[in-house]
Amino acid sequence: MITLSEENYIKAILTLSLKSLEKVSTNSIASEIGTTAASVSDMLKKLLEKKLINYEKYKGVSLTNKGRVLATTIIRKHRLWETFLVDCLNFDWSEVHIVAEQLEHIQSEKLIDKLDKFLEYPEFDPHGEPIPTKEGIIPNSNAIPLNKLNTFTKGLVMGVTLDEKKFLHYLTKLNISIGTKITIEEKIDFDNSLNIKINDSFHHVSSNVAKHLLIKIIK
Amino acid sequence: MITLSEENYIKAILTLSLKSLEKVSTNSIASEIGTTAASVSDMLKKLLEKKLINYEKYKGVSLTNKGRVLATTIIRKHRLWETFLVDCLNFDWSEVHIVAEQLEHIQSEKLIDKLDKFLEYPEFDPHGEPIPTKEGIIPNSNAIPLNKLNTFTKGLVMGVTLDEKKFLHYLTKLNISIGTKITIEEKIDFDNSLNIKINDSFHHVSSNVAKHLLIKIIK
DNA sequence: CCACTTTTTTAGACATATCTAAATTTTATT
DNA sequence: AATAAAATTTAGATATGTCTAAAAAAGTGG
């Protein structure tokens, strides 16, 4: 069972992860949530225990795949509820946030699927932010395929353009999922394959893999 | 600030109050909520502190006016959300309860007013239960005016049919509000006035007052 | 490379909400 | 009215999530 408080931390960690390449710091989480570094430190132990984050003392935090899926789901719920509040209930877009912060924690997959359908599968919330899919993918405007990036460009994986079991399985093996940080280390002219850095380890991927990975450039 | 847990207790107390004339017992609350009598005992102290209940050790519980208003609001929210789930999202009426149990605790008066409007001010939820008004009145099907009741009939005040300041002020003075238990002690033929028992004290009311009080007969 | 600053963690409290087991009060029965 | 049974409360624990203050680790500049 994941508590409301844990959900808020996981969401904050994703939000911060999307802003920079660095691992997320205890202090940044504290200021994002509006609490103390001590409280964050306590909570990180619990989140590690539940395998929602990767965490070493004094070394910062990143989300595990499980954590990323959870965080994305919460953001999906938040943005769908915001859409409902503005489109159906005629709320002003500026006042929906606090209400959606409560609604995003309602536990019912069925509810959110039915709400999605009722709203006719909106792609963007009232603030223009993309609504993550049921599968945990954050559809992205500024995301471009990995093979179009220049050497030494850094970016975050925002989604994939191929929904094939073997492909997704391969990505998992490479430790690539939504939100994973990738740096282009070298482009090989011969076959358009790439040497890339995934988190802290180096890998080689084919052009065919690269063209199906959507990346948002950061920093 | 009222916590989620406190809201659940207050709601349970109203539910039980509407079923019988007796003061609500610790054990009945425990089985309604699904907890132990010890936990209920602890919580009752907190609710008394917050002036949401009338409570004396070993003597049972009743809601104060403040508590009744809160409880009615929660039921209003619950029933409006159930209506939304069934009418808009095509949930089956049998599966909405657990989701509505979560949604009923969302804190936003504006949200519930707008939802009410969106649903076009429904009078009954999908289970046929009346939806309390914004003012905390539980509209009632089987409620009849106090002056139509026979001697020694017992009932609960379900609403009023006169929305006049002086009238409501007078009811407050008599300690009458939604959910108050009334027994007809004597009907006076001369002017159709009544001697009634309100909770444990006796009062005399005019025919004019009696005809504007809606009562649901119990037991 | 050593001292200073910043960041992070730990230690120890506190509040909420729950539990089990024991004590107390009320109620029912003989 | 005494005693047994039932209901209720208290005592003492536990778990979550928070805090302040102190300790420890990491980073920074002369």
XYZ file of C-alpha atoms in Angstrom, chain A residues 37 45-46 52 66 68 88 95 127 143 149 164 171 206 209:
15
model
C 15.434 17.931 4.787
C 14.276 5.270 3.489
C 10.652 4.192 3.203
C 10.193 3.133 -5.661
C 8.126 1.163 -10.556
C 8.304 6.296 -12.479
C -17.165 20.316 -17.434
C -7.966 27.680 -9.518
C -2.411 24.414 -18.837
C 10.586 15.318 -27.919
C 20.333 14.309 -31.701
C 6.418 -4.059 -29.723
C 14.744 -1.312 -23.545
C 21.400 0.448 -33.419
C 16.357 1.380 -31.804
